[in-house]
Amino acid sequence: MSLRIATFNVENLMNRFDYSGYRNQLQQDRTLALFDIANEAEYRALEQARTIAHADDMRQLTALAIAATRADILCLQEVDNMEALKAFEYGYLFKMVGQGYRQKYTTSGNDSRGIDVAVMLRSETAHGQPIEFVRMTSHAHLTYADLGLHTPELAALGEEPHERIFRRDCLEIDVTVAGRPLTIYSVHFKSMGSPRNGMDGRQATMPIRHAEALAVRRIIEERFGKEHAGSKRWVICGDLNDYRERVLVGGDAFAGLTFEPSVETESSVNTLVAGGFCENIVERRPTLDRWTLYHTRGPLERHLCQLDYILLSPSLAARNANAVPDIVRGGQPWRTPFPPGQEVERYPRIGWDRPKASDHCPVAVTLDIA
């Protein structure tokens, strides 16, 4: 009995306009920065027009990428709210997959921009086995003090014990597939941000992601029992905003690009996989072929890395020892460099930088949960 599950950061699936760029140039879209805008009213009108025009192309491409996953269960990140999700599913995804993800679940998490995690379910698998929702539990309310996870490193970042651990949520969804239980943990960890305090953004924010990872482990262990968690069917899906390895990109388009793997000495992802707690099954793919995002700050800082994860419980991983995830890269912009042999056909209207399906790639895998 097979089930196909996917995770995808859809990059700001919003149903509202953001006018903060009028006063904060760091948040102003580069298109509007080209023009001399007289006042805030004019800025708002132009921002509305720009957003709407850009969103239509992007969401067509987002829908194409989701359709390519062929997922029965889809975990999403950066969803504004249920209204935005419904509008996207009806206006875009329906045109790609027809009657599909009728069951949709999300909660209001802790993100300052209002972006949340969500889970969408088909009513049945591709093979006709029923998928039934059982319950949903939000863990957005948990604080460092609740789980005893506050540390001096967090205090140095200004994090107080009473503050909430998850920057969005750890959304726990219980389902049954043909009567067999499966628990899904949909997450989106703290972003890396900009350099600060003499450290790059990744290192500076590492203690927060480390705490989030510990919290997910604690939630699962308390749910199933520390001694029994490994024998249960559960999966962690989402954007962990961290990597265990990178592919460093060098050279240029004229002299030729180079791709060099590099292993990280520290990663908050290690907190989850340590001791065999779960398996990152994307690592079953070849080393140069595990990336889900291209990061660049110019020609001197370029790498491909995995930020998007499907982590299986030990029992689920063992039952699916030969399952290798797919990474859907047809929605990537043309600026993304592909290592040799990985080139794919991009979707129609993909741009050099935008439009694109997302800055992330969906990850999907077919699992036997019998």
JSON list of N, CA, C and O in Angstrom, two decimals, residues 214-233:
[
{"chain": "A", "resi": 214, "resn": "LEU", "atom": "N", "xyz": [15.14, 20.43, 18.74]},
{"chain": "A", "resi": 214, "resn": "LEU", "atom": "CA", "xyz": [14.97, 19.73, 20.01]},
{"chain": "A", "resi": 214, "resn": "LEU", "atom": "C", "xyz": [13.50, 19.66, 20.42]},
{"chain": "A", "resi": 214, "resn": "LEU", "atom": "O", "xyz": [13.04, 18.64, 20.95]},
{"chain": "A", "resi": 215, "resn": "ALA", "atom": "N", "xyz": [12.78, 20.74, 20.17]},
{"chain": "A", "resi": 215, "resn": "ALA", "atom": "CA", "xyz": [11.35, 20.78, 20.51]},
{"chain": "A", "resi": 215, "resn": "ALA", "atom": "C", "xyz": [10.56, 19.76, 19.70]},
{"chain": "A", "resi": 215, "resn": "ALA", "atom": "O", "xyz": [9.67, 19.08, 20.24]},
{"chain": "A", "resi": 216, "resn": "VAL", "atom": "N", "xyz": [10.88, 19.63, 18.40]},
{"chain": "A", "resi": 216, "resn": "VAL", "atom": "CA", "xyz": [10.19, 18.62, 17.58]},
{"chain": "A", "resi": 216, "resn": "VAL", "atom": "C", "xyz": [10.46, 17.23, 18.13]},
{"chain": "A", "resi": 216, "resn": "VAL", "atom": "O", "xyz": [9.55, 16.39, 18.25]},
{"chain": "A", "resi": 217, "resn": "ARG", "atom": "N", "xyz": [11.71, 16.94, 18.46]},
{"chain": "A", "resi": 217, "resn": "ARG", "atom": "CA", "xyz": [12.04, 15.64, 19.05]},
{"chain": "A", "resi": 217, "resn": "ARG", "atom": "C", "xyz": [11.26, 15.41, 20.33]},
{"chain": "A", "resi": 217, "resn": "ARG", "atom": "O", "xyz": [10.71, 14.31, 20.56]},
{"chain": "A", "resi": 218, "resn": "ARG", "atom": "N", "xyz": [11.20, 16.42, 21.18]},
{"chain": "A", "resi": 218, "resn": "ARG", "atom": "CA", "xyz": [10.50, 16.29, 22.46]},
{"chain": "A", "resi": 218, "resn": "ARG", "atom": "C", "xyz": [9.01, 16.04, 22.24]},
{"chain": "A", "resi": 218, "resn": "ARG", "atom": "O", "xyz": [8.41, 15.21, 22.93]},
{"chain": "A", "resi": 219, "resn": "ILE", "atom": "N", "xyz": [8.42, 16.74, 21.29]},
{"chain": "A", "resi": 219, "resn": "ILE", "atom": "CA", "xyz": [6.99, 16.55, 20.99]},
{"chain": "A", "resi": 219, "resn": "ILE", "atom": "C", "xyz": [6.72, 15.11, 20.56]},
{"chain": "A", "resi": 219, "resn": "ILE", "atom": "O", "xyz": [5.76, 14.48, 21.01]},
{"chain": "A", "resi": 220, "resn": "ILE", "atom": "N", "xyz": [7.58, 14.59, 19.70]},
{"chain": "A", "resi": 220, "resn": "ILE", "atom": "CA", "xyz": [7.38, 13.22, 19.20]},
{"chain": "A", "resi": 220, "resn": "ILE", "atom": "C", "xyz": [7.60, 12.21, 20.32]},
{"chain": "A", "resi": 220, "resn": "ILE", "atom": "O", "xyz": [6.84, 11.24, 20.47]},
{"chain": "A", "resi": 221, "resn": "GLU", "atom": "N", "xyz": [8.64, 12.42, 21.12]},
{"chain": "A", "resi": 221, "resn": "GLU", "atom": "CA", "xyz": [8.92, 11.49, 22.22]},
{"chain": "A", "resi": 221, "resn": "GLU", "atom": "C", "xyz": [7.83, 11.51, 23.26]},
{"chain": "A", "resi": 221, "resn": "GLU", "atom": "O", "xyz": [7.46, 10.45, 23.81]},
{"chain": "A", "resi": 222, "resn": "GLU", "atom": "N", "xyz": [7.28, 12.67, 23.55]},
{"chain": "A", "resi": 222, "resn": "GLU", "atom": "CA", "xyz": [6.19, 12.74, 24.52]},
{"chain": "A", "resi": 222, "resn": "GLU", "atom": "C", "xyz": [4.90, 12.14, 23.95]},
{"chain": "A", "resi": 222, "resn": "GLU", "atom": "O", "xyz": [4.09, 11.58, 24.69]},
{"chain": "A", "resi": 223, "resn": "ARG", "atom": "N", "xyz": [4.72, 12.25, 22.65]},
{"chain": "A", "resi": 223, "resn": "ARG", "atom": "CA", "xyz": [3.52, 11.68, 22.03]},
{"chain": "A", "resi": 223, "resn": "ARG", "atom": "C", "xyz": [3.55, 10.15, 22.04]},
{"chain": "A", "resi": 223, "resn": "ARG", "atom": "O", "xyz": [2.56, 9.50, 22.41]},
{"chain": "A", "resi": 224, "resn": "PHE", "atom": "N", "xyz": [4.68, 9.57, 21.64]},
{"chain": "A", "resi": 224, "resn": "PHE", "atom": "CA", "xyz": [4.73, 8.12, 21.46]},
{"chain": "A", "resi": 224, "resn": "PHE", "atom": "C", "xyz": [5.49, 7.39, 22.56]},
{"chain": "A", "resi": 224, "resn": "PHE", "atom": "O", "xyz": [5.45, 6.16, 22.63]},
{"chain": "A", "resi": 225, "resn": "GLY", "atom": "N", "xyz": [6.21, 8.16, 23.40]},
{"chain": "A", "resi": 225, "resn": "GLY", "atom": "CA", "xyz": [7.07, 7.53, 24.39]},
{"chain": "A", "resi": 225, "resn": "GLY", "atom": "C", "xyz": [8.48, 7.44, 23.84]},
{"chain": "A", "resi": 225, "resn": "GLY", "atom": "O", "xyz": [8.67, 7.01, 22.70]},
{"chain": "A", "resi": 226, "resn": "LYS", "atom": "N", "xyz": [9.45, 7.83, 24.65]},
{"chain": "A", "resi": 226, "resn": "LYS", "atom": "CA", "xyz": [10.83, 7.89, 24.17]},
{"chain": "A", "resi": 226, "resn": "LYS", "atom": "C", "xyz": [11.33, 6.54, 23.68]},
{"chain": "A", "resi": 226, "resn": "LYS", "atom": "O", "xyz": [12.07, 6.45, 22.70]},
{"chain": "A", "resi": 227, "resn": "GLU", "atom": "N", "xyz": [10.91, 5.47, 24.34]},
{"chain": "A", "resi": 227, "resn": "GLU", "atom": "CA", "xyz": [11.39, 4.13, 23.97]},
{"chain": "A", "resi": 227, "resn": "GLU", "atom": "C", "xyz": [10.65, 3.55, 22.77]},
{"chain": "A", "resi": 227, "resn": "GLU", "atom": "O", "xyz": [11.14, 2.59, 22.16]},
{"chain": "A", "resi": 228, "resn": "HIS", "atom": "N", "xyz": [9.50, 4.12, 22.45]},
{"chain": "A", "resi": 228, "resn": "HIS", "atom": "CA", "xyz": [8.67, 3.52, 21.40]},
{"chain": "A", "resi": 228, "resn": "HIS", "atom": "C", "xyz": [8.54, 4.38, 20.15]},
{"chain": "A", "resi": 228, "resn": "HIS", "atom": "O", "xyz": [7.98, 3.94, 19.15]},
{"chain": "A", "resi": 229, "resn": "ALA", "atom": "N", "xyz": [9.05, 5.62, 20.19]},
{"chain": "A", "resi": 229, "resn": "ALA", "atom": "CA", "xyz": [8.85, 6.54, 19.06]},
{"chain": "A", "resi": 229, "resn": "ALA", "atom": "C", "xyz": [9.40, 5.98, 17.76]},
{"chain": "A", "resi": 229, "resn": "ALA", "atom": "O", "xyz": [8.82, 6.16, 16.69]},
{"chain": "A", "resi": 230, "resn": "GLY", "atom": "N", "xyz": [10.53, 5.28, 17.84]},
{"chain": "A", "resi": 230, "resn": "GLY", "atom": "CA", "xyz": [11.16, 4.76, 16.63]},
{"chain": "A", "resi": 230, "resn": "GLY", "atom": "C", "xyz": [10.34, 3.72, 15.91]},
{"chain": "A", "resi": 230, "resn": "GLY", "atom": "O", "xyz": [10.53, 3.49, 14.71]},
{"chain": "A", "resi": 231, "resn": "SER", "atom": "N", "xyz": [9.44, 3.06, 16.61]},
{"chain": "A", "resi": 231, "resn": "SER", "atom": "CA", "xyz": [8.65, 1.98, 16.01]},
{"chain": "A", "resi": 231, "resn": "SER", "atom": "C", "xyz": [7.34, 2.48, 15.40]},
{"chain": "A", "resi": 231, "resn": "SER", "atom": "O", "xyz": [6.60, 1.68, 14.82]},
{"chain": "A", "resi": 232, "resn": "LYS", "atom": "N", "xyz": [7.06, 3.77, 15.51]},
{"chain": "A", "resi": 232, "resn": "LYS", "atom": "CA", "xyz": [5.79, 4.32, 15.02]},
{"chain": "A", "resi": 232, "resn": "LYS", "atom": "C", "xyz": [5.96, 4.90, 13.62]},
{"chain": "A", "resi": 232, "resn": "LYS", "atom": "O", "xyz": [7.06, 5.17, 13.15]},
{"chain": "A", "resi": 233, "resn": "ARG", "atom": "N", "xyz": [4.80, 5.13, 12.96]},
{"chain": "A", "resi": 233, "resn": "ARG", "atom": "CA", "xyz": [4.80, 5.73, 11.63]},
{"chain": "A", "resi": 233, "resn": "ARG", "atom": "C", "xyz": [4.64, 7.24, 11.76]},
{"chain": "A", "resi": 233, "resn": "ARG", "atom": "O", "xyz": [3.55, 7.72, 12.06]}
]
